[in-house]
Coordinates of C-alpha atoms (C1' of nucleotides) in Angstrom, one line a residue:
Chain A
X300 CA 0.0 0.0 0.0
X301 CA 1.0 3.2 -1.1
X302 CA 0.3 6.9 0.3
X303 CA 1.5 10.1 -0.8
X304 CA 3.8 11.9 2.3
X305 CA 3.9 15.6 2.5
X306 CA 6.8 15.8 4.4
X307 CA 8.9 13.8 1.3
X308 CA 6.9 14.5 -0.9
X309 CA 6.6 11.5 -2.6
X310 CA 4.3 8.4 -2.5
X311 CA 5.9 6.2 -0.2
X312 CA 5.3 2.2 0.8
X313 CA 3.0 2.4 4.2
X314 CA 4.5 0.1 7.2
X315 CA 2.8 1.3 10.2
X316 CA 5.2 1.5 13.4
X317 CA 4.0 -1.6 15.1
X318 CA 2.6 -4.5 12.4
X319 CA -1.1 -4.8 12.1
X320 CA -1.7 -1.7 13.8
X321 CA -2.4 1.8 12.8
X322 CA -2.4 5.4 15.0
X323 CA -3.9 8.0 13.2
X324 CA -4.7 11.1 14.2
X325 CA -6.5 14.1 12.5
X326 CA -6.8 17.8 13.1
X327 CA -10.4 19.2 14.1
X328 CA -12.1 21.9 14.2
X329 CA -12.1 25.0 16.4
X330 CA -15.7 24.7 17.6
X331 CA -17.0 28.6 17.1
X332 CA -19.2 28.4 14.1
X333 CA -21.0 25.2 12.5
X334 CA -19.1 23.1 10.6
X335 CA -19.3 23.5 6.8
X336 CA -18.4 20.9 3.3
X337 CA -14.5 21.5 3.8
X338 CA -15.0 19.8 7.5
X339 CA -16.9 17.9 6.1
X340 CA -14.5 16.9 3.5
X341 CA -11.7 16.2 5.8
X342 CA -13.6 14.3 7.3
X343 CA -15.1 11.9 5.3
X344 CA -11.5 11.2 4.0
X345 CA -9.6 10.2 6.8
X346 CA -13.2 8.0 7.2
X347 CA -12.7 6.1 3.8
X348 CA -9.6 6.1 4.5
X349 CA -9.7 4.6 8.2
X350 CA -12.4 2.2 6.8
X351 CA -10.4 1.0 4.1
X352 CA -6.9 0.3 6.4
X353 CA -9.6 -1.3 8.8
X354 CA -10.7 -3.7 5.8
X355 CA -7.5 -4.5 5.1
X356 CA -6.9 -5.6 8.6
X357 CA -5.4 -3.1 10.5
X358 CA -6.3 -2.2 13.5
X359 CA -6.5 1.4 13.4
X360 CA -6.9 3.9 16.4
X361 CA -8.2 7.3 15.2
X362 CA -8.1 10.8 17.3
X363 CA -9.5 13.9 16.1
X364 CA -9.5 16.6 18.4
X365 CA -11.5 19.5 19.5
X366 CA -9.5 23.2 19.8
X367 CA -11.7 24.7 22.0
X368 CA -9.7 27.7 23.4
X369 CA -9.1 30.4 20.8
X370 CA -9.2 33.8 19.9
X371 CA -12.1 33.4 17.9
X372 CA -14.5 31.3 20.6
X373 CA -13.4 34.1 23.3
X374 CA -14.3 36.8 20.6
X375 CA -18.1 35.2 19.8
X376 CA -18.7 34.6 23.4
X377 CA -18.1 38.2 24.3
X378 CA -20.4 38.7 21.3
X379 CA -23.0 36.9 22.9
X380 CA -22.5 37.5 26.0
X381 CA -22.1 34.0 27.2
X382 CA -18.8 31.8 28.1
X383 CA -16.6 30.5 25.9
X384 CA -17.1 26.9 27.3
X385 CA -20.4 27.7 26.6
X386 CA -19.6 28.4 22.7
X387 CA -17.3 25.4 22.5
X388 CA -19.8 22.8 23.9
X389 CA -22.5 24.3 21.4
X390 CA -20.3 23.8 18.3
X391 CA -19.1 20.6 19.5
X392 CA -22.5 19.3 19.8
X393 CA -23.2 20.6 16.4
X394 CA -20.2 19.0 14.9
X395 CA -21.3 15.4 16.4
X396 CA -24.8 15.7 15.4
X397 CA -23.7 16.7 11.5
X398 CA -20.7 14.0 11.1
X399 CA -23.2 11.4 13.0
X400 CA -25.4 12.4 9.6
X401 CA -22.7 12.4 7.1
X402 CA -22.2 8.7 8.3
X403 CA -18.4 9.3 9.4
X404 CA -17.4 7.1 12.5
X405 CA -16.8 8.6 15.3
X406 CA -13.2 8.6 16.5
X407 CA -11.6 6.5 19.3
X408 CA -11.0 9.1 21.0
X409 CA -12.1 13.1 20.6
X410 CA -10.3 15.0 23.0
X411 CA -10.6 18.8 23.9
X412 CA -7.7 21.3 24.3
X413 CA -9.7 22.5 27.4
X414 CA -9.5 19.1 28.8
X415 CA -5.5 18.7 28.6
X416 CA -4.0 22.1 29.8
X417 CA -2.0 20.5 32.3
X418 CA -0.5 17.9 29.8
X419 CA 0.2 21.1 27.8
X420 CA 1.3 23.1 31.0
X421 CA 3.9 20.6 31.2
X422 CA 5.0 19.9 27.2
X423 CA 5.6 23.8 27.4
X424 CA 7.7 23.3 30.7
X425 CA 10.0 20.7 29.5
X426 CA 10.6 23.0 26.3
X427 CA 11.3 26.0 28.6
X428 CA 14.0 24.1 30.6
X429 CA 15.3 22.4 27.3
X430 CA 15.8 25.7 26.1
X431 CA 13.9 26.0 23.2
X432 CA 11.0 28.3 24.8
X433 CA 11.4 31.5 26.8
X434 CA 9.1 33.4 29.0
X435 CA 7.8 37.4 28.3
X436 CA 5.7 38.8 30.8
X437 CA 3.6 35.8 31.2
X438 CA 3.5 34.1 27.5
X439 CA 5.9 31.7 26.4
X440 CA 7.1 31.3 23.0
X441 CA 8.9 28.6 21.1
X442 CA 12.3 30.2 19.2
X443 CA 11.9 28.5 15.9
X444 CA 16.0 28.8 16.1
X445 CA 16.6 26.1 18.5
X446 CA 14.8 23.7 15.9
X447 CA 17.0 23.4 12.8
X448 CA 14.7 21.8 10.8
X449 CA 11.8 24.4 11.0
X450 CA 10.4 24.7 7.8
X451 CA 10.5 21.2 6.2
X452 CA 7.0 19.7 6.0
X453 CA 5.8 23.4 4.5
X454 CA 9.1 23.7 1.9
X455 CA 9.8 26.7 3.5
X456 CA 13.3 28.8 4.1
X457 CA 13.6 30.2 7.0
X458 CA 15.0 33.6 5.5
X459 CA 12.6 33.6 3.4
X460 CA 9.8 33.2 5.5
X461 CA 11.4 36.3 8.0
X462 CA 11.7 38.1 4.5
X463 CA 7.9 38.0 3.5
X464 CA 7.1 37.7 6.9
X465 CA 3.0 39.5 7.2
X466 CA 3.3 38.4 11.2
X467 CA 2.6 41.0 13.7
X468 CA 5.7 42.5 15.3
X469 CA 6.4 42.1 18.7
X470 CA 9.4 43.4 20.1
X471 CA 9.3 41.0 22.6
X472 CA 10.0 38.5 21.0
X473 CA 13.6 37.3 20.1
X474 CA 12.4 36.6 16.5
X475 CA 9.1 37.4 14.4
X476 CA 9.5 33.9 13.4
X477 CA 8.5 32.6 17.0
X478 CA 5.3 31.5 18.0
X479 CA 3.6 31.4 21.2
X480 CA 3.0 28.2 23.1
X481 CA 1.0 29.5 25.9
X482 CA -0.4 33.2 26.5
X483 CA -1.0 35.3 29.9
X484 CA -4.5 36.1 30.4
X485 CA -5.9 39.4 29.2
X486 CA -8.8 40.4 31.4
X487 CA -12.2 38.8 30.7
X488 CA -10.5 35.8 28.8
X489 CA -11.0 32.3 30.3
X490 CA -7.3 31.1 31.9
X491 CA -5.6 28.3 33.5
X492 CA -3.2 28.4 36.2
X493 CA 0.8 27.8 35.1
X494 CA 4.0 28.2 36.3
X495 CA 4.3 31.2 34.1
X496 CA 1.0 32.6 35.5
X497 CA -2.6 32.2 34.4
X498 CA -3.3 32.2 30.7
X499 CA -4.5 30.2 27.9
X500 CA -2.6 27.5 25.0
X501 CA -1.3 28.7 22.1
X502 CA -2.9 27.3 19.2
X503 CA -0.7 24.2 17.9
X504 CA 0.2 23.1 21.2
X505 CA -2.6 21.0 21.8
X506 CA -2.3 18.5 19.2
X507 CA 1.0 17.8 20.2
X508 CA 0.1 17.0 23.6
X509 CA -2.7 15.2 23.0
X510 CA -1.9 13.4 20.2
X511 CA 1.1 12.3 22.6
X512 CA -1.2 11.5 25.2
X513 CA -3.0 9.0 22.9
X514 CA -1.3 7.5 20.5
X515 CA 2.5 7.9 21.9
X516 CA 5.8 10.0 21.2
X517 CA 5.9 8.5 17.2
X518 CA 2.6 7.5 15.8
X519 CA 1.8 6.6 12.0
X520 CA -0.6 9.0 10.2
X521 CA -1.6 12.8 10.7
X522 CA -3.9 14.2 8.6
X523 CA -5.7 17.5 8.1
X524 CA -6.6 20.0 4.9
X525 CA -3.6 21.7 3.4
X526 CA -4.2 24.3 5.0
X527 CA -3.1 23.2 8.4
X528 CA 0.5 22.2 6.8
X529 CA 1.6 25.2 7.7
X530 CA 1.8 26.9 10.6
X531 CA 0.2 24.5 12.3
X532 CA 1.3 21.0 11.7
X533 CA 5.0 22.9 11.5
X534 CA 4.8 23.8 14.7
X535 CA 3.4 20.5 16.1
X536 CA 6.4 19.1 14.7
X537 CA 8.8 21.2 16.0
X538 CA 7.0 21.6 20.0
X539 CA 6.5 17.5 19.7
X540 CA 10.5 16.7 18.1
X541 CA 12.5 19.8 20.6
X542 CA 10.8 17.7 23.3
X543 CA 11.0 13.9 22.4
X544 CA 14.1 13.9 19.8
X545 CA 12.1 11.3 17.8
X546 CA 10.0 11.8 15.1
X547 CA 6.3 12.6 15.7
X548 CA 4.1 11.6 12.9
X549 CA 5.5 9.2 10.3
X550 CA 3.1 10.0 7.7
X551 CA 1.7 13.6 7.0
X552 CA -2.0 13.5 4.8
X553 CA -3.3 15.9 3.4
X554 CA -6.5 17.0 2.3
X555 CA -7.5 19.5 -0.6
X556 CA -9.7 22.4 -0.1
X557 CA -13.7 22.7 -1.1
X558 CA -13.4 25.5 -3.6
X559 CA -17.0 27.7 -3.8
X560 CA -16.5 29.4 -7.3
X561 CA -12.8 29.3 -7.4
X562 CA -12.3 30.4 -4.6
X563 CA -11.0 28.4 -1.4
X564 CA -14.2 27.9 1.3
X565 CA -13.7 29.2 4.7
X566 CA -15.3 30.3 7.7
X567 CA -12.6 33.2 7.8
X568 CA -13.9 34.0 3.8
X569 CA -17.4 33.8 4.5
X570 CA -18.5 31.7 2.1
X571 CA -19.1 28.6 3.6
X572 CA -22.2 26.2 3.1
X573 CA -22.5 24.4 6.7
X574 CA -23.2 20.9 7.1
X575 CA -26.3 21.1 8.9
X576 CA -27.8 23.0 6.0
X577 CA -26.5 21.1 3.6
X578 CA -28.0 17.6 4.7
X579 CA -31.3 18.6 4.2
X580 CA -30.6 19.1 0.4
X581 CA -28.4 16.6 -0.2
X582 CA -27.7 12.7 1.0
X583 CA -25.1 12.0 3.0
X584 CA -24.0 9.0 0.6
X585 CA -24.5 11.2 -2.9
X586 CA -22.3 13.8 -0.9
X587 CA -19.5 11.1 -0.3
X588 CA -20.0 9.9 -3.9
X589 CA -19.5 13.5 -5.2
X590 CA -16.3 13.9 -2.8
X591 CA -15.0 10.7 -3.8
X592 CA -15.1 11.0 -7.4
X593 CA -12.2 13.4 -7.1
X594 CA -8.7 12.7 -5.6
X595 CA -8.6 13.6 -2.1
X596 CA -5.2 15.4 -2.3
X597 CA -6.9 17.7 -5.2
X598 CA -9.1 20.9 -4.7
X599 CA -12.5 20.5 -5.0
X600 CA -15.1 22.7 -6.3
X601 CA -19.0 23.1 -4.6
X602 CA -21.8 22.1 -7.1
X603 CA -24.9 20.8 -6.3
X604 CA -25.9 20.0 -8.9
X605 CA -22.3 18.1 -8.9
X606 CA -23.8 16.5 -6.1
X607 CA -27.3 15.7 -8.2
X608 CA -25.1 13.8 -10.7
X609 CA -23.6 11.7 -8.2
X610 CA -26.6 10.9 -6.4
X611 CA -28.0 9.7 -9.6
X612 CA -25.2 7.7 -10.5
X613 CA -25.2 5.9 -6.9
X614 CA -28.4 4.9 -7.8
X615 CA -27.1 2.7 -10.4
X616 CA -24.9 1.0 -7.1
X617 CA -28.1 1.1 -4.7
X618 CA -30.4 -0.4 -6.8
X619 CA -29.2 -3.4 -7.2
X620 CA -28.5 -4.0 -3.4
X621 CA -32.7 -2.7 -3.3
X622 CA -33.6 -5.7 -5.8
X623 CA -31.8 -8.2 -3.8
X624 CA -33.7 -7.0 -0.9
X625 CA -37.2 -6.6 -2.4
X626 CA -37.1 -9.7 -4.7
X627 CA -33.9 -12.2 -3.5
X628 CA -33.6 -11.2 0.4
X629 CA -33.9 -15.5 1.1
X630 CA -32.4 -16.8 -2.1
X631 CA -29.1 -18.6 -1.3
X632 CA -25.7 -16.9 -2.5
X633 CA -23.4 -19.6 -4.8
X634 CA -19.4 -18.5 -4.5
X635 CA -18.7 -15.6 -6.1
X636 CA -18.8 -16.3 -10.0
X637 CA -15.1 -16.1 -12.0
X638 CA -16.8 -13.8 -13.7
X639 CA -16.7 -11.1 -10.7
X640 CA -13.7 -12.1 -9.1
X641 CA -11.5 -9.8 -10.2
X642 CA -13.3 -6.7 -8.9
X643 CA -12.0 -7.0 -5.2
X644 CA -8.5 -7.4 -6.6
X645 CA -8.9 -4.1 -9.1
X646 CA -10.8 -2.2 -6.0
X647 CA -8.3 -2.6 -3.7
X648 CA -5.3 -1.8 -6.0
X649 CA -7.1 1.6 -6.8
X650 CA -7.1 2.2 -2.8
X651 CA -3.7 1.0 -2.5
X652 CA -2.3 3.5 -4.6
X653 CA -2.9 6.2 -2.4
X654 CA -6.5 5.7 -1.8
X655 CA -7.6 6.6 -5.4
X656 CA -11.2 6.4 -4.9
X657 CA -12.0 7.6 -8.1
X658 CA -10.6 4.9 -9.6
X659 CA -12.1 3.0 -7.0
X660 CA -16.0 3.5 -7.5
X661 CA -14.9 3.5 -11.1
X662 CA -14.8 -0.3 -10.5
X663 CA -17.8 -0.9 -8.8
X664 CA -19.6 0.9 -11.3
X665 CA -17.9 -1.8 -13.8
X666 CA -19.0 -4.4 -11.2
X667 CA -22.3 -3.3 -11.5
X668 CA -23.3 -3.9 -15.0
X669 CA -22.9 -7.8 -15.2
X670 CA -24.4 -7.7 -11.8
X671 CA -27.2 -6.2 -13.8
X672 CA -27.0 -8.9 -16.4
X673 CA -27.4 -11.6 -13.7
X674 CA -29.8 -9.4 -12.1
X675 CA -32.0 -9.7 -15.8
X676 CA -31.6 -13.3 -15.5
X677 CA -32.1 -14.1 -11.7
X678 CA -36.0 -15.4 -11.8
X679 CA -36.1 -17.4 -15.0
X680 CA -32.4 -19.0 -13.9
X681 CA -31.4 -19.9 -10.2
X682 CA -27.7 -19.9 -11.2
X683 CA -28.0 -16.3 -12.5
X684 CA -30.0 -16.0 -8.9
X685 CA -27.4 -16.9 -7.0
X686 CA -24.5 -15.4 -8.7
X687 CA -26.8 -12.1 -8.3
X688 CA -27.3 -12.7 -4.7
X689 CA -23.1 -13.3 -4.6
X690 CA -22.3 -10.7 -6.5
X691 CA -24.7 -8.4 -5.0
X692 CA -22.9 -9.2 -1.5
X693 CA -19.6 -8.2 -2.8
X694 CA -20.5 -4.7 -4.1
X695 CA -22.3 -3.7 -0.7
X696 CA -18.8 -4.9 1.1
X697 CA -17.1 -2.8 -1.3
X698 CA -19.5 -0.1 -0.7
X699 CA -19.3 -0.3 3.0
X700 CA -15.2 0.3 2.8
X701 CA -16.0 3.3 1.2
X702 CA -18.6 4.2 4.0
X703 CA -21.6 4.0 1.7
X704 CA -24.5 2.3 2.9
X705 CA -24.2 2.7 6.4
X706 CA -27.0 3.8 9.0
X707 CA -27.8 6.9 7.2
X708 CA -28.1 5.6 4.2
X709 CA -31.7 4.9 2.8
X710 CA -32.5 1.3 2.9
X711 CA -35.9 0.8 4.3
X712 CA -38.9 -0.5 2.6
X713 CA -41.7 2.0 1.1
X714 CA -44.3 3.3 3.6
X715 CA -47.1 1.4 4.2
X716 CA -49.4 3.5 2.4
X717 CA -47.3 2.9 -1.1
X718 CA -47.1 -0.5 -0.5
X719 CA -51.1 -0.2 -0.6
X720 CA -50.4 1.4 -3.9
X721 CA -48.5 -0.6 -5.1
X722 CA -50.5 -3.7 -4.7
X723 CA -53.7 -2.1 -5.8
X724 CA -51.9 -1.3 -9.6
X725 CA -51.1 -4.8 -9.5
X726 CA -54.2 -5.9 -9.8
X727 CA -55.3 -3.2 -12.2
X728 CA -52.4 -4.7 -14.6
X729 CA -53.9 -8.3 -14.4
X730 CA -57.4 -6.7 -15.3
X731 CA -55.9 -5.0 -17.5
X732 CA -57.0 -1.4 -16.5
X733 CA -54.0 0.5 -17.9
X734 CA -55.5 3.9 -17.2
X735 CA -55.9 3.3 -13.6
X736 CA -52.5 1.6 -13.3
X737 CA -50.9 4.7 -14.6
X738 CA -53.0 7.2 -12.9
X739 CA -51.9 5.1 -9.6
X740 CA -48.2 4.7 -10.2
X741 CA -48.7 8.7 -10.6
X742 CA -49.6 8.6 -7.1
X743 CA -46.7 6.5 -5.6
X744 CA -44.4 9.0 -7.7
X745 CA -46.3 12.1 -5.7
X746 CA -45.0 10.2 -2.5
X747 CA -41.8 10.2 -4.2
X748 CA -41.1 6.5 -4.7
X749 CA -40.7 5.1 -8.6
X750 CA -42.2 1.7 -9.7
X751 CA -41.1 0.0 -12.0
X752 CA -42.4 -3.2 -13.7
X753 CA -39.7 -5.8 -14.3
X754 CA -39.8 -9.7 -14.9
X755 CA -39.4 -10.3 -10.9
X756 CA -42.3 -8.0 -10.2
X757 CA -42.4 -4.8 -9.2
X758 CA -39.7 -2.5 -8.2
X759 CA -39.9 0.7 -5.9
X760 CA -37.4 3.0 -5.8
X761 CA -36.8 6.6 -3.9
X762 CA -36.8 9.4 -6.2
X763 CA -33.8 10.6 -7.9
X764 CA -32.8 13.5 -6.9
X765 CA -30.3 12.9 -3.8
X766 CA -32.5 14.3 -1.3
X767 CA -32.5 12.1 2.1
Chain B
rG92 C1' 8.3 37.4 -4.6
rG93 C1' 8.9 32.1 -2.3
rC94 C1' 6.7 27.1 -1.9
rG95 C1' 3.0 23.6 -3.8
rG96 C1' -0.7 21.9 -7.2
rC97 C1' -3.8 21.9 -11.5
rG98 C1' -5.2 22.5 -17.0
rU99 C1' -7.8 15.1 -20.2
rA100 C1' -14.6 14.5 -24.3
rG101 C1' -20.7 19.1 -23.6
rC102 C1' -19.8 18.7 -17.9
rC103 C1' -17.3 16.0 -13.6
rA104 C1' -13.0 12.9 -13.3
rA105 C1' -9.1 8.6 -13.2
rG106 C1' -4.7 7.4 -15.9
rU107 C1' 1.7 9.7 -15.2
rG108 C1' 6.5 5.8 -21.0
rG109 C1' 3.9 1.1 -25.0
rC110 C1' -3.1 -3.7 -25.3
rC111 C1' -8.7 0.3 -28.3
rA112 C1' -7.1 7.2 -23.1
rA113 C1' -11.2 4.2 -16.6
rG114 C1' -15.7 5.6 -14.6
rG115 C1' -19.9 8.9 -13.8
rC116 C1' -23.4 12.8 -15.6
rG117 C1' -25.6 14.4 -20.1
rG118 C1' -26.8 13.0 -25.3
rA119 C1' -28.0 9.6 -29.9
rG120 C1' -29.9 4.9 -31.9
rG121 C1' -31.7 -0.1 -30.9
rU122 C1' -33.8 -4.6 -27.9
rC123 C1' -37.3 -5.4 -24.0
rU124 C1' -42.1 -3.3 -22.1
rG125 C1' -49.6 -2.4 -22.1
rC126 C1' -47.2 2.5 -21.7
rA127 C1' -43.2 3.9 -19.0
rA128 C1' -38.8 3.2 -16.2
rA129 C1' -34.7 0.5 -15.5
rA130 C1' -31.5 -2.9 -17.6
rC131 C1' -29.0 -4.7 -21.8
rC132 C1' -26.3 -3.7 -26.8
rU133 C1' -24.0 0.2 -29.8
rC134 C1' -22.3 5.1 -30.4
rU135 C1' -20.5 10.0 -28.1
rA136 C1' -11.7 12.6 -27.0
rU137 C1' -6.8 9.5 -33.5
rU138 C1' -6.5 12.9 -28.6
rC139 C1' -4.8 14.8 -23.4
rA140 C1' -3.8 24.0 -22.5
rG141 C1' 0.0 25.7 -26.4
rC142 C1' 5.0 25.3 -28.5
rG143 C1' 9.6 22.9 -28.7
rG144 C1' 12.8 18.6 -27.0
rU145 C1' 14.3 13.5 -25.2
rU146 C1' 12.7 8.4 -26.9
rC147 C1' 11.7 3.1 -31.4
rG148 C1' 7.5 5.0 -28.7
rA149 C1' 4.8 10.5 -24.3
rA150 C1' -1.4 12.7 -22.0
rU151 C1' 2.6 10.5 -19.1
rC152 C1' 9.9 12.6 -18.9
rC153 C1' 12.5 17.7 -19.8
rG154 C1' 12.3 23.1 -21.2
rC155 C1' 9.5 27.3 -22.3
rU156 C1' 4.7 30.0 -22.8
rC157 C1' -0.4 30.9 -21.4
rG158 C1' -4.4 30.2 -17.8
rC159 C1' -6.4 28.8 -12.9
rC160 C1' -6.1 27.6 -7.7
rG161 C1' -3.9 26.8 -2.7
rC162 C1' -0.2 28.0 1.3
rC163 C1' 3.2 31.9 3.0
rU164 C1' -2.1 35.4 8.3
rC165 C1' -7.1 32.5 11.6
rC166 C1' -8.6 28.2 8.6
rA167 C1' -10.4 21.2 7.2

RNA sequence: GGCGGCGUAGCCAAGUGGCCAAGGCGGAGGUCUGCAAAACCUCUAUUCAGCGGUUCGAAUCCGCUCGCCGCCUCCA
């Protein structure tokens, strides 16, 4: 299995530290607004992507944090009027509720910043006595000089940065460059008690204690959007590595932004579509079909009608796992036909390459057309049945690496009312009323389900149109 | 200015040295069907932003040009 590594920049063989297991952890959000399609992006990545090392047999330990002391949570809670643990626990709620309905896992463990001070009270002492940090009137700040190799994961020169440097001068600082681990506490700002006096983290400290704190000094994957590769995962490196002297994460993943126009989506920009919103319009499984159809290292640009498209074309997937159900639930699977073999093979080569899940779907979409073929043939011929029924089996397994299918998606039977329906046009078929079966499949399509007539009987469908 | 990425059919998007350039959406014709729908069959890029070069051979490697985006500041 191959992934691509930001810090070589190359696509590199994956051996996780200790065999058959993997520690992953991935960078959250900063709970002061709901979370929008670039969260929700991440997110659904690093799922596929910790379903798919799971399916391969790894067992994988995911952490994705919360950063719930910042600027921006102090600044809307004084906007509101309220505290900022107040803020935090509100958008952290929110976040649960919307990647609960994207069908994302939730992680081993979620920790929050505001739940680790003292691991990070300490992490910030040992680099002030190691002589990397020093103390200004109550802040501390790391001094990006005493770590040599500042600068690599981003491709950055040091002079270089100092040179184009749009950081806010301090002159108490013994370098621009610096950043600040922990801050004193300005009045009316939440604080925690330190050796240096009371104050609040800096920003990137957190994930380098906690990820410490749960997977270890070294662990295998970090992930997050591009956009965190620098500052932030920099400096996670560099607070993690003064401290420990061995590497922190082995494998850095990252992410593409969600475009809106062509421009990058962000809560900073104000032009984000949140999550919460968006699940109304959209299923959760079209969504992941639209994300997945593109490379998850490239940008990505928000369409809905993008998102139509997909949904549509997961239809060609879900149906077939919808005919097994409504016609073949009982029928006995046969082994997998020759025929069909193959697919696994070609699906999980596409993954292994770096999780191309492009290429990926682009085989269960193959996979699905002599499924269709057996699907044709499955009442008149019980081997075609029970090649269907195999077949059928594979594609939802595949399907399910990819997180499709899961709780969320929509797999129940039609109401009772359309069942009525649909029995009632039945019988208008056998008597041969045409105008009343039409005028009564009109109906079922009001209540948004599609019949169709095929040689098994009839078959009842949701809607197109992606909406859950 | 520095670093990184992208430009493939009407649209979205894989492919990164050599079988006919995946797959999806859309579109065209046909089979089937009471009519539909779906499915099935066939078709829909001699060509991969442009121009040079390397090679027996390039969308794929190298150079240049044009266009677009991201990071360098809070950000998934």
């Amino acid at each position: 299995m191959k992934v691509y590594n930001t810090m070589t920049r190359v696509k590199e063989e994956f051996t996780p530290l200790v065999a058959g297991q993997v520690s992953m952890y991935v960078c959250g959000v900063t709970p002061y607004d709901y979370s929008h399609i670039g969260h929700a992006r991440s997110a659904i990545v690093f799922d596929v992507i910790r379903r798919y090392l799971t399916s391969r047999g790894f067992r994988v330990r995911t952490v994705r944090n919360y950063t719930d002391v910042d600027d921006k949570i102090i600044a809307r809670a004084n906007q509101e009027g309220v505290s900022a643990a107040e803020v935090g626990e509100r958008y952290i709620t929110a976040e649960r509720r919307d990647m609960e309905a994207l069908g994302v896992l939730p992680p081993d463990v979620a920790p929050r910043a505001t739940e680790h001070i003292p691991d990070m009270v300490a992490l910030i002492g040992r680099l002030v006595s190691r002589g990397v940090a020093y103390v200004v009137d109550g802040d501390v700040y790391f001094e990006i000089r005493r770590f040599p190799s500042y600068g690599r994961l981003s491709g950055k020169n040091l002079d270089e940065l100092l040179a184009g440097a749009r950081v806010e001068v301090d002159e108490r600082k013994r370098d621009p460059r610096d950043f600040a681990l922990w801050k004193a506490a300005k009045p009316g700002e939440p604080s925690w008690p330190s050796p240096w006096g009371p104050g609040r983290p800096g920003w990137h400290i957190e994930c380098s204690a906690m990820s410490r704190r749960y997977l270890g000094e070294t662990f295998d994957i970090h992930g997050g959007g591009t956009d965190l590769i620098f500052p932030h995962h920099e400096c996670e490196i560099a607070q993690a590595e003064a401290d420990t002297g061995t590497p922190f994460a082995r494998y850095w993943l990252h992410n593409g932004m969600v475009n809106l126009g062509a421009e990058k989506m962000s809560k900073s920009l104000g032009n984000t579509l949140a999550i919460r919103e968006l699940v109304k319009r959209v299923s959760p499984d079209a969504l992941r079909v639209w994300m997945l159809g593109t490379h998850y290292r490239n940008q990505l640009e928000w369409s809905e009608e993008r998102v139509r498209e997909a949904a549509h074309a997961l239809e060609r997937l879900t149906r077939l796992v919808h005919d097994v159900q409504t016609f073949w639930s009982g029928a006995a699977a046969a082994g997998l036909p020759d025929a069909l073999r193959p697919f696994r093979g070609r699906f999980e080569s596409a993954m292994d390459d770096d999780f191309n899940t492009p290429q990926a779907l682009g085989v269960l979409f193959e996979l699905s057309r002599p499924l269709y073929g057996y699907g044709e043939r499955a009442s008149a011929d019980p081997d075609a049945r029970a090649a269907f029924v195999a077949g059928v089996e594979e594609l939802v397994t595949l399907m399910r690496t990819l997180g499709l299918l899961g709780p969320g998606a929509e797999l129940a039977g039609p109401p009772l009312e359309v069942a009525r329906l649909v029995e009632a046009r039945g019988e208008a078929r056998v008597n041969r009323d045409w105008k009343r079966a039409d005028q009564l499949r009109d109906e079922i399509q009001g209540l948004g389900w599609l019949v169709e007539d095929t040689p098994s009987g009839p078959r009842l469908t949701r809607k197109a149109g992606g909406a859950p």
